[in-house]
Amino acid sequence: MSLTTLVVWALIIAAAVLVARAYRRESTGGRAVTAPGPGLGKGVEDLLATRFASGEIDEEEYKRRLAVLRSHAPKPTLP
């Protein structure tokens, strides 16, 4: 293979990666896609508390949603 062929293939692969990233970003509304981690539940509770503090939801809605979040939280496993 010549150097020109390698450069052409590198450009094709780079273009495909850029198109895939742009498509993924459009499909998520511009937000980064992240995998849920072990600390995700706390972040969701913080977000819910922020919405309650800002007045977006009332106390009853806050308590109801918090109970649902906590009921679906993964249980820690003992070794």
Tab-separated table of N, CA, C and O in Angstrom:
chain	number	residue	atom	x	y	z
A	1	MET	N	0.847	-1.178	0.000
A	1	MET	CA	0.000	0.000	0.000
A	1	MET	C	0.888	1.236	0.000
A	1	MET	O	1.867	1.310	0.725
A	2	SER	N	0.466	2.171	-0.735
A	2	SER	CA	1.246	3.397	-0.780
A	2	SER	C	0.804	4.353	0.318
A	2	SER	O	-0.231	4.177	0.954
A	3	LEU	N	1.580	5.376	0.547
A	3	LEU	CA	1.279	6.363	1.569
A	3	LEU	C	-0.037	7.087	1.258
A	3	LEU	O	-0.830	7.372	2.157
A	4	THR	N	-0.291	7.339	0.012
A	4	THR	CA	-1.522	8.023	-0.392
A	4	THR	C	-2.748	7.185	-0.026
A	4	THR	O	-3.751	7.714	0.462
A	5	THR	N	-2.686	5.898	-0.230
A	5	THR	CA	-3.797	5.017	0.100
A	5	THR	C	-4.068	5.022	1.600
A	5	THR	O	-5.218	5.070	2.034
A	6	LEU	N	-2.999	4.997	2.393
A	6	LEU	CA	-3.162	5.039	3.840
A	6	LEU	C	-3.803	6.359	4.291
A	6	LEU	O	-4.668	6.365	5.164
A	7	VAL	N	-3.391	7.458	3.690
A	7	VAL	CA	-3.956	8.759	4.043
A	7	VAL	C	-5.433	8.819	3.674
A	7	VAL	O	-6.270	9.314	4.445
A	8	VAL	N	-5.786	8.304	2.506
A	8	VAL	CA	-7.187	8.303	2.075
A	8	VAL	C	-8.037	7.481	3.038
A	8	VAL	O	-9.120	7.914	3.450
A	9	TRP	N	-7.569	6.312	3.434
A	9	TRP	CA	-8.324	5.475	4.372
A	9	TRP	C	-8.447	6.146	5.735
A	9	TRP	O	-9.489	6.075	6.386
A	10	ALA	N	-7.394	6.806	6.172
A	10	ALA	CA	-7.450	7.517	7.450
A	10	ALA	C	-8.489	8.633	7.402
A	10	ALA	O	-9.240	8.843	8.363
A	11	LEU	N	-8.557	9.350	6.296
A	11	LEU	CA	-9.558	10.411	6.137
A	11	LEU	C	-10.978	9.856	6.108
A	11	LEU	O	-11.900	10.441	6.693
A	12	ILE	N	-11.173	8.737	5.453
A	12	ILE	CA	-12.503	8.111	5.393
A	12	ILE	C	-12.945	7.676	6.783
A	12	ILE	O	-14.087	7.917	7.198
A	13	ILE	N	-12.036	7.065	7.531
A	13	ILE	CA	-12.370	6.611	8.885
A	13	ILE	C	-12.646	7.801	9.793
A	13	ILE	O	-13.609	7.798	10.572
A	14	ALA	N	-11.835	8.844	9.697
A	14	ALA	CA	-12.041	10.040	10.517
A	14	ALA	C	-13.392	10.694	10.197
A	14	ALA	O	-14.115	11.127	11.102
A	15	ALA	N	-13.749	10.749	8.932
A	15	ALA	CA	-15.036	11.333	8.545
A	15	ALA	C	-16.189	10.500	9.097
A	15	ALA	O	-17.190	11.054	9.581
A	16	ALA	N	-16.067	9.188	9.064
A	16	ALA	CA	-17.125	8.321	9.587
A	16	ALA	C	-17.292	8.512	11.090
A	16	ALA	O	-18.419	8.564	11.600
A	17	VAL	N	-16.187	8.658	11.811
A	17	VAL	CA	-16.259	8.878	13.258
A	17	VAL	C	-16.930	10.215	13.554
A	17	VAL	O	-17.786	10.315	14.439
A	18	LEU	N	-16.559	11.264	12.826
A	18	LEU	CA	-17.160	12.579	13.040
A	18	LEU	C	-18.659	12.581	12.745
A	18	LEU	O	-19.445	13.185	13.471
A	19	VAL	N	-19.065	11.894	11.698
A	19	VAL	CA	-20.489	11.809	11.374
A	19	VAL	C	-21.245	11.050	12.457
A	19	VAL	O	-22.329	11.453	12.879
A	20	ALA	N	-20.664	9.967	12.948
A	20	ALA	CA	-21.312	9.185	14.012
A	20	ALA	C	-21.452	10.013	15.280
A	20	ALA	O	-22.497	9.989	15.938
A	21	ARG	N	-20.426	10.774	15.653
A	21	ARG	CA	-20.512	11.624	16.836
A	21	ARG	C	-21.564	12.712	16.674
A	21	ARG	O	-22.317	13.000	17.600
A	22	ALA	N	-21.614	13.323	15.507
A	22	ALA	CA	-22.603	14.368	15.263
A	22	ALA	C	-24.016	13.799	15.309
A	22	ALA	O	-24.925	14.407	15.878
A	23	TYR	N	-24.213	12.620	14.753
A	23	TYR	CA	-25.531	11.991	14.778
A	23	TYR	C	-25.950	11.662	16.201
A	23	TYR	O	-27.080	11.907	16.602
A	24	ARG	N	-25.024	11.141	17.010
A	24	ARG	CA	-25.336	10.788	18.391
A	24	ARG	C	-25.672	12.049	19.195
A	24	ARG	O	-26.573	12.064	20.000
A	25	ARG	N	-24.947	13.136	18.955
A	25	ARG	CA	-25.188	14.373	19.673
A	25	ARG	C	-26.565	14.946	19.312
A	25	ARG	O	-27.278	15.447	20.167
A	26	GLU	N	-26.970	14.855	18.051
A	26	GLU	CA	-28.288	15.332	17.627
A	26	GLU	C	-29.404	14.493	18.232
A	26	GLU	O	-30.429	15.015	18.640
A	27	SER	N	-29.200	13.189	18.322
A	27	SER	CA	-30.254	12.308	18.827
A	27	SER	C	-30.463	12.454	20.330
A	27	SER	O	-31.503	12.078	20.844
A	28	THR	N	-29.486	13.016	21.048
A	28	THR	CA	-29.642	13.214	22.486
A	28	THR	C	-29.934	14.658	22.837
A	28	THR	O	-29.898	15.032	24.000
A	29	GLY	N	-30.223	15.476	21.856
A	29	GLY	CA	-30.551	16.873	22.107
A	29	GLY	C	-29.355	17.697	22.542
A	29	GLY	O	-29.501	18.678	23.250
A	30	GLY	N	-28.149	17.307	22.142
A	30	GLY	CA	-26.949	18.056	22.478
A	30	GLY	C	-26.329	17.673	23.805
A	30	GLY	O	-25.276	18.159	24.156
A	31	ARG	N	-26.996	16.803	24.567
A	31	ARG	CA	-26.433	16.386	25.852
A	31	ARG	C	-25.493	15.209	25.634
A	31	ARG	O	-25.700	14.386	24.757
A	32	ALA	N	-24.490	15.150	26.444
A	32	ALA	CA	-23.560	14.033	26.381
A	32	ALA	C	-24.248	12.779	26.895
A	32	ALA	O	-25.019	12.829	27.841
A	33	VAL	N	-23.962	11.669	26.281
A	33	VAL	CA	-24.527	10.396	26.706
A	33	VAL	C	-23.560	9.762	27.687
A	33	VAL	O	-22.406	9.521	27.364
A	34	THR	N	-24.016	9.516	28.907
A	34	THR	CA	-23.160	8.906	29.905
A	34	THR	C	-23.817	7.656	30.456
A	34	THR	O	-25.032	7.573	30.558
A	35	ALA	N	-22.997	6.717	30.798
A	35	ALA	CA	-23.514	5.491	31.394
A	35	ALA	C	-23.810	5.742	32.867
A	35	ALA	O	-23.086	6.475	33.537
A	36	PRO	N	-24.873	5.162	33.389
A	36	PRO	CA	-25.164	5.351	34.801
A	36	PRO	C	-24.088	4.706	35.661
A	36	PRO	O	-23.604	3.635	35.363
A	37	GLY	N	-23.719	5.393	36.715
A	37	GLY	CA	-22.694	4.882	37.608
A	37	GLY	C	-23.282	4.602	38.969
A	37	GLY	O	-24.463	4.821	39.217
A	38	PRO	N	-22.463	4.136	39.893
A	38	PRO	CA	-22.976	3.802	41.215
A	38	PRO	C	-23.473	5.011	41.993
A	38	PRO	O	-24.338	4.901	42.830
A	39	GLY	N	-22.968	6.217	41.720
A	39	GLY	CA	-23.389	7.404	42.438
A	39	GLY	C	-24.511	8.154	41.755
A	39	GLY	O	-24.807	9.290	42.110
A	40	LEU	N	-25.138	7.564	40.760
A	40	LEU	CA	-26.160	8.263	39.992
A	40	LEU	C	-27.377	8.594	40.831
A	40	LEU	O	-27.956	9.659	40.683
A	41	GLY	N	-27.785	7.724	41.737
A	41	GLY	CA	-28.975	7.951	42.543
A	41	GLY	C	-28.894	9.236	43.341
A	41	GLY	O	-29.856	9.970	43.457
A	42	LYS	N	-27.749	9.528	43.911
A	42	LYS	CA	-27.575	10.741	44.693
A	42	LYS	C	-27.721	11.974	43.806
A	42	LYS	O	-28.337	12.959	44.219
A	43	GLY	N	-27.202	11.937	42.597
A	43	GLY	CA	-27.333	13.051	41.670
A	43	GLY	C	-28.782	13.304	41.295
A	43	GLY	O	-29.211	14.456	41.174
A	44	VAL	N	-29.548	12.256	41.134
A	44	VAL	CA	-30.959	12.383	40.791
A	44	VAL	C	-31.727	12.972	41.969
A	44	VAL	O	-32.594	13.833	41.783
A	45	GLU	N	-31.397	12.545	43.173
A	45	GLU	CA	-32.049	13.111	44.358
A	45	GLU	C	-31.710	14.592	44.502
A	45	GLU	O	-32.567	15.392	44.876
A	46	ASP	N	-30.473	14.959	44.209
A	46	ASP	CA	-30.078	16.368	44.254
A	46	ASP	C	-30.861	17.189	43.233
A	46	ASP	O	-31.296	18.305	43.519
A	47	LEU	N	-31.032	16.634	42.046
A	47	LEU	CA	-31.807	17.322	41.017
A	47	LEU	C	-33.257	17.501	41.455
A	47	LEU	O	-33.850	18.575	41.284
A	48	LEU	N	-33.822	16.482	42.047
A	48	LEU	CA	-35.196	16.562	42.542
A	48	LEU	C	-35.301	17.618	43.642
A	48	LEU	O	-36.243	18.419	43.653
A	49	ALA	N	-34.323	17.652	44.553
A	49	ALA	CA	-34.320	18.652	45.623
A	49	ALA	C	-34.205	20.063	45.057
A	49	ALA	O	-34.853	21.002	45.549
A	50	THR	N	-33.421	20.223	44.008
A	50	THR	CA	-33.284	21.528	43.366
A	50	THR	C	-34.606	21.971	42.748
A	50	THR	O	-34.994	23.145	42.861
A	51	ARG	N	-35.294	21.050	42.109
A	51	ARG	CA	-36.594	21.387	41.511
A	51	ARG	C	-37.606	21.774	42.588
A	51	ARG	O	-38.397	22.690	42.402
A	52	PHE	N	-37.559	21.087	43.732
A	52	PHE	CA	-38.449	21.419	44.842
A	52	PHE	C	-38.103	22.799	45.405
A	52	PHE	O	-38.976	23.626	45.649
A	53	ALA	N	-36.811	23.063	45.581
A	53	ALA	CA	-36.374	24.345	46.141
A	53	ALA	C	-36.711	25.512	45.225
A	53	ALA	O	-37.007	26.613	45.688
A	54	SER	N	-36.697	25.277	43.916
A	54	SER	CA	-36.993	26.362	42.979
A	54	SER	C	-38.496	26.559	42.768
A	54	SER	O	-38.906	27.493	42.093
A	55	GLY	N	-39.318	25.665	43.337
A	55	GLY	CA	-40.766	25.812	43.230
A	55	GLY	C	-41.386	25.141	42.019
A	55	GLY	O	-42.568	25.321	41.752
A	56	GLU	N	-40.599	24.353	41.278
A	56	GLU	CA	-41.140	23.652	40.110
A	56	GLU	C	-42.145	22.574	40.516
A	56	GLU	O	-43.091	22.300	39.786
A	57	ILE	N	-41.886	21.935	41.667
A	57	ILE	CA	-42.796	20.900	42.173
A	57	ILE	C	-43.130	21.219	43.625
A	57	ILE	O	-42.351	21.868	44.320
A	58	ASP	N	-44.296	20.753	44.078
A	58	ASP	CA	-44.687	21.018	45.465
A	58	ASP	C	-44.175	19.900	46.377
A	58	ASP	O	-43.564	18.931	45.928
A	59	GLU	N	-44.436	20.045	47.670
A	59	GLU	CA	-43.905	19.101	48.652
A	59	GLU	C	-44.442	17.688	48.444
A	59	GLU	O	-43.707	16.702	48.549
A	60	GLU	N	-45.711	17.583	48.138
A	60	GLU	CA	-46.317	16.263	47.923
A	60	GLU	C	-45.657	15.555	46.736
A	60	GLU	O	-45.312	14.374	46.816
A	61	GLU	N	-45.467	16.284	45.645
A	61	GLU	CA	-44.824	15.716	44.459
A	61	GLU	C	-43.379	15.331	44.767
A	61	GLU	O	-42.899	14.285	44.353
A	62	TYR	N	-42.681	16.177	45.517
A	62	TYR	CA	-41.296	15.892	45.895
A	62	TYR	C	-41.206	14.592	46.692
A	62	TYR	O	-40.398	13.716	46.382
A	63	LYS	N	-42.051	14.454	47.702
A	63	LYS	CA	-42.015	13.258	48.547
A	63	LYS	C	-42.380	12.002	47.755
A	63	LYS	O	-41.776	10.944	47.940
A	64	ARG	N	-43.360	12.129	46.881
A	64	ARG	CA	-43.783	10.983	46.076
A	64	ARG	C	-42.652	10.525	45.153
A	64	ARG	O	-42.322	9.339	45.089
A	65	ARG	N	-42.037	11.466	44.474
A	65	ARG	CA	-40.960	11.110	43.546
A	65	ARG	C	-39.730	10.584	44.285
A	65	ARG	O	-39.056	9.667	43.815
A	66	LEU	N	-39.429	11.170	45.436
A	66	LEU	CA	-38.290	10.710	46.227
A	66	LEU	C	-38.513	9.267	46.690
A	66	LEU	O	-37.595	8.436	46.656
A	67	ALA	N	-39.742	8.949	47.098
A	67	ALA	CA	-40.055	7.579	47.513
A	67	ALA	C	-39.885	6.604	46.354
A	67	ALA	O	-39.360	5.493	46.535
A	68	VAL	N	-40.304	7.012	45.160
A	68	VAL	CA	-40.156	6.141	43.986
A	68	VAL	C	-38.678	5.923	43.677
A	68	VAL	O	-38.244	4.801	43.415
A	69	LEU	N	-37.896	7.001	43.714
A	69	LEU	CA	-36.462	6.866	43.448
A	69	LEU	C	-35.794	5.926	44.441
A	69	LEU	O	-35.008	5.056	44.065
A	70	ARG	N	-36.112	6.094	45.693
A	70	ARG	CA	-35.471	5.271	46.724
A	70	ARG	C	-35.951	3.826	46.685
A	70	ARG	O	-35.212	2.917	47.048
A	71	SER	N	-37.160	3.580	46.244
A	71	SER	CA	-37.653	2.203	46.170
A	71	SER	C	-36.998	1.435	45.025
A	71	SER	O	-36.931	0.215	45.065
A	72	HIS	N	-36.518	2.155	44.007
A	72	HIS	CA	-35.878	1.498	42.866
A	72	HIS	C	-34.361	1.552	42.937
A	72	HIS	O	-33.691	1.131	42.008
A	73	ALA	N	-33.807	2.067	44.024
A	73	ALA	CA	-32.349	2.153	44.175
A	73	ALA	C	-31.778	0.750	44.328
A	73	ALA	O	-32.358	-0.099	45.002
A	74	PRO	N	-30.612	0.495	43.715
A	74	PRO	CA	-29.995	-0.826	43.875
A	74	PRO	C	-29.542	-1.046	45.308
A	74	PRO	O	-29.045	-0.128	45.967
A	75	LYS	N	-29.771	-2.226	45.804
A	75	LYS	CA	-29.387	-2.581	47.174
A	75	LYS	C	-27.912	-2.975	47.199
A	75	LYS	O	-27.438	-3.690	46.319
A	76	PRO	N	-27.157	-2.513	48.211
A	76	PRO	CA	-25.745	-2.918	48.302
A	76	PRO	C	-25.630	-4.403	48.610
A	76	PRO	O	-26.437	-4.961	49.349
A	77	THR	N	-24.628	-5.029	48.026
A	77	THR	CA	-24.409	-6.454	48.247
A	77	THR	C	-23.273	-6.646	49.240
A	77	THR	O	-22.291	-5.918	49.222
A	78	LEU	N	-23.435	-7.616	50.096
A	78	LEU	CA	-22.411	-7.914	51.092
A	78	LEU	C	-21.438	-8.938	50.510
A	78	LEU	O	-21.847	-9.874	49.846
A	79	PRO	N	-20.145	-8.783	50.801
A	79	PRO	CA	-19.158	-9.733	50.241
A	79	PRO	C	-19.193	-11.081	50.899
A	79	PRO	O	-19.654	-11.367	51.891
